[in-house]
Coordinates of C-alpha atoms in Angstrom, one line a residue:
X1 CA 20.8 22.0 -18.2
X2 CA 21.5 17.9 -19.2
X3 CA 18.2 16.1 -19.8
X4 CA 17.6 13.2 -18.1
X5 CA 16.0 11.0 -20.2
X6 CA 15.0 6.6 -19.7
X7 CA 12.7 4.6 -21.0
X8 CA 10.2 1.9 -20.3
X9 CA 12.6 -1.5 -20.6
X10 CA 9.7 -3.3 -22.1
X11 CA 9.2 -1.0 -24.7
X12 CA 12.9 -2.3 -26.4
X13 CA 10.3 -5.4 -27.7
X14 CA 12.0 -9.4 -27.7
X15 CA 15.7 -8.4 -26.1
X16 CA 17.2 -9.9 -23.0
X17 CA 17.8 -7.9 -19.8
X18 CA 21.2 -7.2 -21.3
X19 CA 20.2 -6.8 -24.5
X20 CA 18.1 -4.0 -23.6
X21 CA 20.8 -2.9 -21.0
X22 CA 22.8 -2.2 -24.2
X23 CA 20.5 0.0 -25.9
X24 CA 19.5 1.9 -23.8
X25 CA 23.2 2.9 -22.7
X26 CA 24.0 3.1 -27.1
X27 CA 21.4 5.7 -27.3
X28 CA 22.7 7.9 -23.8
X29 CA 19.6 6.9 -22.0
X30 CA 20.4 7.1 -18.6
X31 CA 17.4 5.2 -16.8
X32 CA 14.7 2.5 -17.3
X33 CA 11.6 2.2 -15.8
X34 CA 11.5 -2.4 -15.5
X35 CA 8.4 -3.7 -14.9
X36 CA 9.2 -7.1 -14.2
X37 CA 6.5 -9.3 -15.7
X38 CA 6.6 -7.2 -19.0
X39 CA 10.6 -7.7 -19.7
X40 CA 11.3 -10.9 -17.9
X41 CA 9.0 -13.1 -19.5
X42 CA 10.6 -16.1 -19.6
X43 CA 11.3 -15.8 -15.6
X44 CA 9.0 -16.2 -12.8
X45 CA 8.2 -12.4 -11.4
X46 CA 4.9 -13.6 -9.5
X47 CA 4.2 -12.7 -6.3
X48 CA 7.1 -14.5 -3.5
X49 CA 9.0 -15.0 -6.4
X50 CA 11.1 -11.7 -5.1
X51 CA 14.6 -12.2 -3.2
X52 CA 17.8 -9.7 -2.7
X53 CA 19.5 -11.7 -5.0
X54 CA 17.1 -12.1 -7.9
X55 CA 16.8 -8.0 -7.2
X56 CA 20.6 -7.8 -7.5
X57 CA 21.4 -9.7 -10.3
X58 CA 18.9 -7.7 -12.6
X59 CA 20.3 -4.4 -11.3
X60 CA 24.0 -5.7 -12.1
X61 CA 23.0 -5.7 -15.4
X62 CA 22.0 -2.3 -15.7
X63 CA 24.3 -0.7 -13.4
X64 CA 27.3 -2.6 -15.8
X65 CA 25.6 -0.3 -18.2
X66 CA 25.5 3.0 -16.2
X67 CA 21.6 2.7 -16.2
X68 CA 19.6 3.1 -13.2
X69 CA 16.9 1.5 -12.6
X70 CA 14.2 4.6 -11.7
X71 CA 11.5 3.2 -11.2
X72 CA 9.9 -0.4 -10.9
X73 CA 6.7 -1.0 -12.5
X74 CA 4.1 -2.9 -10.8
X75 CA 0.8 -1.7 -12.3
X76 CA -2.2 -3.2 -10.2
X77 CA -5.7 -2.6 -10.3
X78 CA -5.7 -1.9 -6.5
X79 CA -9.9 -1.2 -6.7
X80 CA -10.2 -4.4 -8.1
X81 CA -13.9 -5.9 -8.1
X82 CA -13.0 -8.9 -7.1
X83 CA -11.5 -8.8 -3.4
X84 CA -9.3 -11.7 -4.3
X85 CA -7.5 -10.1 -7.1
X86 CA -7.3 -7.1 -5.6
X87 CA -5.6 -8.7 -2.6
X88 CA -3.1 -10.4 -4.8
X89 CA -2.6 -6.8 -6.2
X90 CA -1.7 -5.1 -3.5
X91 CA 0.5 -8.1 -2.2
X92 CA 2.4 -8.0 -5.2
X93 CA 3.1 -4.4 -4.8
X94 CA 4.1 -4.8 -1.4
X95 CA 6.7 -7.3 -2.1
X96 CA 8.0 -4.9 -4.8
X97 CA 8.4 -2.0 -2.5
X98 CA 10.4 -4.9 -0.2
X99 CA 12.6 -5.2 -2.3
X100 CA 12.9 -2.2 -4.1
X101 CA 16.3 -0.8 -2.6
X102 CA 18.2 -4.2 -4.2
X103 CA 17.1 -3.2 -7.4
X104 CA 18.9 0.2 -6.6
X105 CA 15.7 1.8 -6.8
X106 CA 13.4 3.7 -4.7
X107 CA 10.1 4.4 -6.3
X108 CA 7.2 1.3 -6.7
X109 CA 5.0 3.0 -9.5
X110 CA 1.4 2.6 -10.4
X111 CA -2.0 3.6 -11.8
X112 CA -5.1 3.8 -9.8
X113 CA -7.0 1.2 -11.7
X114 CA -10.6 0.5 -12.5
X115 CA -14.0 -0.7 -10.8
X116 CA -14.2 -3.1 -13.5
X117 CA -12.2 -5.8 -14.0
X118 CA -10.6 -5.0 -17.2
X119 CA -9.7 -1.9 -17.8
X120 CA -11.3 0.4 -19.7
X121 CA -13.3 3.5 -19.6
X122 CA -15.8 4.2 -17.5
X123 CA -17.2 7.2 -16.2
X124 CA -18.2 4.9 -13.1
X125 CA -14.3 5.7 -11.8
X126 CA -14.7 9.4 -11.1
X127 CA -17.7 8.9 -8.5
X128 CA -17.1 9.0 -4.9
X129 CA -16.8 5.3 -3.8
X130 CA -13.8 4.4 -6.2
X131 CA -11.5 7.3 -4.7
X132 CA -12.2 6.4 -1.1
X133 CA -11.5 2.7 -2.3
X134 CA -8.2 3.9 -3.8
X135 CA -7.4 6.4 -0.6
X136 CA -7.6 2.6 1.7
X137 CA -5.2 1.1 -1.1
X138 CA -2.6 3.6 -1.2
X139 CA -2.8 4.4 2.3
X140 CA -1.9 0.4 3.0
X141 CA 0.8 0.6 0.4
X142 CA 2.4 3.5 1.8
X143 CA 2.7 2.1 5.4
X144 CA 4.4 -0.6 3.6
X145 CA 6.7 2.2 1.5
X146 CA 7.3 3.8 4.7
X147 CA 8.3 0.7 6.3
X148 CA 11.1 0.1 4.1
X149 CA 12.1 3.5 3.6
X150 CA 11.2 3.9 -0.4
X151 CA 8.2 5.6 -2.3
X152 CA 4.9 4.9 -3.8
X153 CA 4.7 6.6 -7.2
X154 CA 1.1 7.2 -8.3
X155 CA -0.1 8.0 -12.3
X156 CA -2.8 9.5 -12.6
X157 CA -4.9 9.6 -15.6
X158 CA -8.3 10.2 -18.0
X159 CA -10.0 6.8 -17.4
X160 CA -8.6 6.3 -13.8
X161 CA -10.7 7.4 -10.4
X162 CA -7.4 9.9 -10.0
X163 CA -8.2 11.5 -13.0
X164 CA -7.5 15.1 -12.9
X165 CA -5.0 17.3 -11.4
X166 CA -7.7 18.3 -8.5
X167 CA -8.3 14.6 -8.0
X168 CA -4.6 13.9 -7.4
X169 CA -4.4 16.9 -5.3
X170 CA -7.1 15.5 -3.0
X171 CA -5.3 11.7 -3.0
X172 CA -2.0 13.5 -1.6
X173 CA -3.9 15.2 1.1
X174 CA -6.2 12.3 2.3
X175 CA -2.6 10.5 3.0
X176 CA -0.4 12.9 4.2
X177 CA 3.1 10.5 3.9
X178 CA 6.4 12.1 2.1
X179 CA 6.4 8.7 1.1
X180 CA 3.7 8.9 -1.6
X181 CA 4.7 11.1 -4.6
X182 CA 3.1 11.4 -8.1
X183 CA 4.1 10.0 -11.4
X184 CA 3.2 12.9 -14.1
X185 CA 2.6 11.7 -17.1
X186 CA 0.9 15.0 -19.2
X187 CA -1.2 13.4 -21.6
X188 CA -3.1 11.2 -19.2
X189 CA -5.1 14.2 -18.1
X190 CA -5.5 15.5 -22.0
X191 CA -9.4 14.9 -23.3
X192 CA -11.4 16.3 -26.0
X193 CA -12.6 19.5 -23.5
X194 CA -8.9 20.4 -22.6
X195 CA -6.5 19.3 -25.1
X196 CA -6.7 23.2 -27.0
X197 CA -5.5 24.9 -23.3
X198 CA -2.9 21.9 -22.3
X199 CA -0.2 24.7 -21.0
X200 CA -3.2 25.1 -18.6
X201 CA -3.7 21.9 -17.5
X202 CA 0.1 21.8 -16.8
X203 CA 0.2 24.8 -14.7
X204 CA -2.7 23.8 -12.9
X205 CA -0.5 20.7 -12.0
X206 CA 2.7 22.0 -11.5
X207 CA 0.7 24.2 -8.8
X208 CA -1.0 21.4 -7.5
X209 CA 1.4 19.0 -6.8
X210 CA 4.5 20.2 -8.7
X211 CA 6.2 19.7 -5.2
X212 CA 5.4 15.9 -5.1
X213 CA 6.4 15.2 -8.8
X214 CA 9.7 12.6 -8.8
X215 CA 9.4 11.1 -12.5
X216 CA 7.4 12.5 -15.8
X217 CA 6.4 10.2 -18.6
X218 CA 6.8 11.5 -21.6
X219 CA 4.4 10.1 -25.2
X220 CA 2.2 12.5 -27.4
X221 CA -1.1 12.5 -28.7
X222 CA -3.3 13.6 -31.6
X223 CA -7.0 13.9 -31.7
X224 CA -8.4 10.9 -34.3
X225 CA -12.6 10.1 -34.9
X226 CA -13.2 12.6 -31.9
X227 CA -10.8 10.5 -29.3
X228 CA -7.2 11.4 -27.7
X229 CA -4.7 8.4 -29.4
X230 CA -1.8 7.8 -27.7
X231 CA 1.4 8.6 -30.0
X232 CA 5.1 8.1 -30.6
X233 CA 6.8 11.1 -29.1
X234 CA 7.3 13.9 -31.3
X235 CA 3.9 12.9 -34.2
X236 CA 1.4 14.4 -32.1
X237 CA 0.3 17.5 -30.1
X238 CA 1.6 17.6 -26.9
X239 CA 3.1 20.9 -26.1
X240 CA 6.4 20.0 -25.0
X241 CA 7.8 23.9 -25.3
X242 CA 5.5 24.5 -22.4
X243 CA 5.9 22.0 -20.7
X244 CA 9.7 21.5 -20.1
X245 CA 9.8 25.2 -19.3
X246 CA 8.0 24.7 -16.2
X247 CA 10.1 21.7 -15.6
X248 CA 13.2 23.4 -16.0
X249 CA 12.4 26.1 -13.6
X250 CA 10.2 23.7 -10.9
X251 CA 12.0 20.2 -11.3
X252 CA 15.9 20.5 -12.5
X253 CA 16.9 17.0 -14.1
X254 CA 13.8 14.9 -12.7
X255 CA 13.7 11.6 -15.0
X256 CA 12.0 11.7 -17.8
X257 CA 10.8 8.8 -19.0
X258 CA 9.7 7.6 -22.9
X259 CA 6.6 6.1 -23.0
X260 CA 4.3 4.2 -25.7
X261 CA 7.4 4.5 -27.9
X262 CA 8.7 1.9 -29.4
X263 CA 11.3 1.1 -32.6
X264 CA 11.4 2.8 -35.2
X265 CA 10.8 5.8 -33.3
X266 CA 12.6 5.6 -30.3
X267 CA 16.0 8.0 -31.9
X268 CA 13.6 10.3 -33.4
X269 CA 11.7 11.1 -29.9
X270 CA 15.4 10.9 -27.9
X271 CA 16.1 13.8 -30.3
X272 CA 12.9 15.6 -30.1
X273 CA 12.9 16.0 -26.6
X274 CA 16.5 17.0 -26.4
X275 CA 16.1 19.8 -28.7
X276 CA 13.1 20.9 -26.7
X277 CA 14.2 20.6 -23.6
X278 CA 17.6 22.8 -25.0
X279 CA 16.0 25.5 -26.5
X280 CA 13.3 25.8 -23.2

């Protein structure tokens, strides 16, 4: 079974669209995940800045390239503080998912932010009040998804009020649209109590909302001064083996993403993960 493997456009650092249009294709990547204000940086991405045509020219770049563009990244903190900002938020993801089919793409992604305004850890996300704040935030992102015929992608993660398998679990159920669908990325829900039983954590996943799953990130991690560090793929601890064996069997050729990998490690993860996923 052929791997499908992209990566994060942004994470080819100082090219052009094209530029990185080029790489990816010279390295048999067969996706990107483009988060606009990240690659683009020298265009105006803000919110109403959006049109079919600005959406068509950037996927005629890629599709020139046989890349698709899998997912567009517009990561919000939708329970922003501030009820300003988080307006402007969830505006700006709207007008993503609007346009989302130009780009030749159907899946808007995000994480489920923070209660503070910069993000960082808290353990004031996993209480009550921030997951019925993100449950009204998804729930008005995915009328819009629905509107327009294209998906909400949700990560979930450690520092985020979604922050365990169960927690994503319960998100899917409070808003019961096909149109929502999950983002797995494997080490966001790795900490210091569950990284030595990570196959488990995966199962318990897979089980969960393996059904819902449409694209996995894919980094690594190592355990450094008693904290989970984020990783190239293939220098850390992430048990891949286990992992792409339930993907094999649960979700044939879903994209797989590279994350938090950059140059000069991006060949060295393509052909760890190849090797992994052939021998699963």
């Amino acid at each position: 079974m052929v791997i499908n493997l992209g990566i994060r456009a942004h994470d080819f650092e100082n090219l052009s669209i094209e530029e990185i249009a080029n790489e990816a294709a010279a390295k048999g990547l067969t996706s990107v995940q483009l988060a606009l204000s990240k690659t683009l940086k020298n265009t105006n991405t803000g919110l109403g800045s959006l049109s079919p045509g600005f959406a068509h020219t950037i996927r005629s770049v890629f599709h020139k390239r046989d890349i698709q563009i899998a997912v567009l990244g517009c990561y919000i903190n939708m329970i922003h503080p501030d009820p300003t900002e988080r307006r402007k938020g969830l505006e700006r993801f709207k007008e993503h998912l609007r346009f989302a089919r130009d780009f030749g793409c159907s899946i808007v992604g995000t994480e489920t932010g923070n209660v503070q305004a910069e993000i960082s850890y808290t353990e004031e996300n996993f209480k009550e009040r921030p997951f019925h704040e993100v449950v009204e935030s998804v729930k008005e992102l995915v009328y819009e998804a629905e509107r327009f015929g294209v998906i909400v992608g949700i990560e979930g993660g450690i520092n985020h009020p979604i922050h365990t398998p169960g927690r994503m679990k319960r998100l899917l159920d409070a808003v019961p649209s096909n149109n929502l669908q999950v983002i797995y990325d494997p080490a966001n829900f790795i900490s210091l109590d569950n990284y030595q039983s990570q196959e488990a954590v995966m199962k318990e996943a897979f089980e969960l909302f393996g059904d819902r799953m449409v694209i996995l990130h894919a980094k690594d991690f190592i355990i450094e001064n008693q904290q989970v560090k984020i990783v190239p793929v293939g220098h850390g601890m992430l048990n891949y083996d286990a992992l792409f064996k339930l993907l094999k069997n649960k979700k044939p050729y879903m994209t797989m993403l590279l994350e938090s990998t950059k140059e000069p490690f991006i060949d060295g993860s393509i052909a760890c993960l190849r090797e992994k996923y052939d021998k699963a």
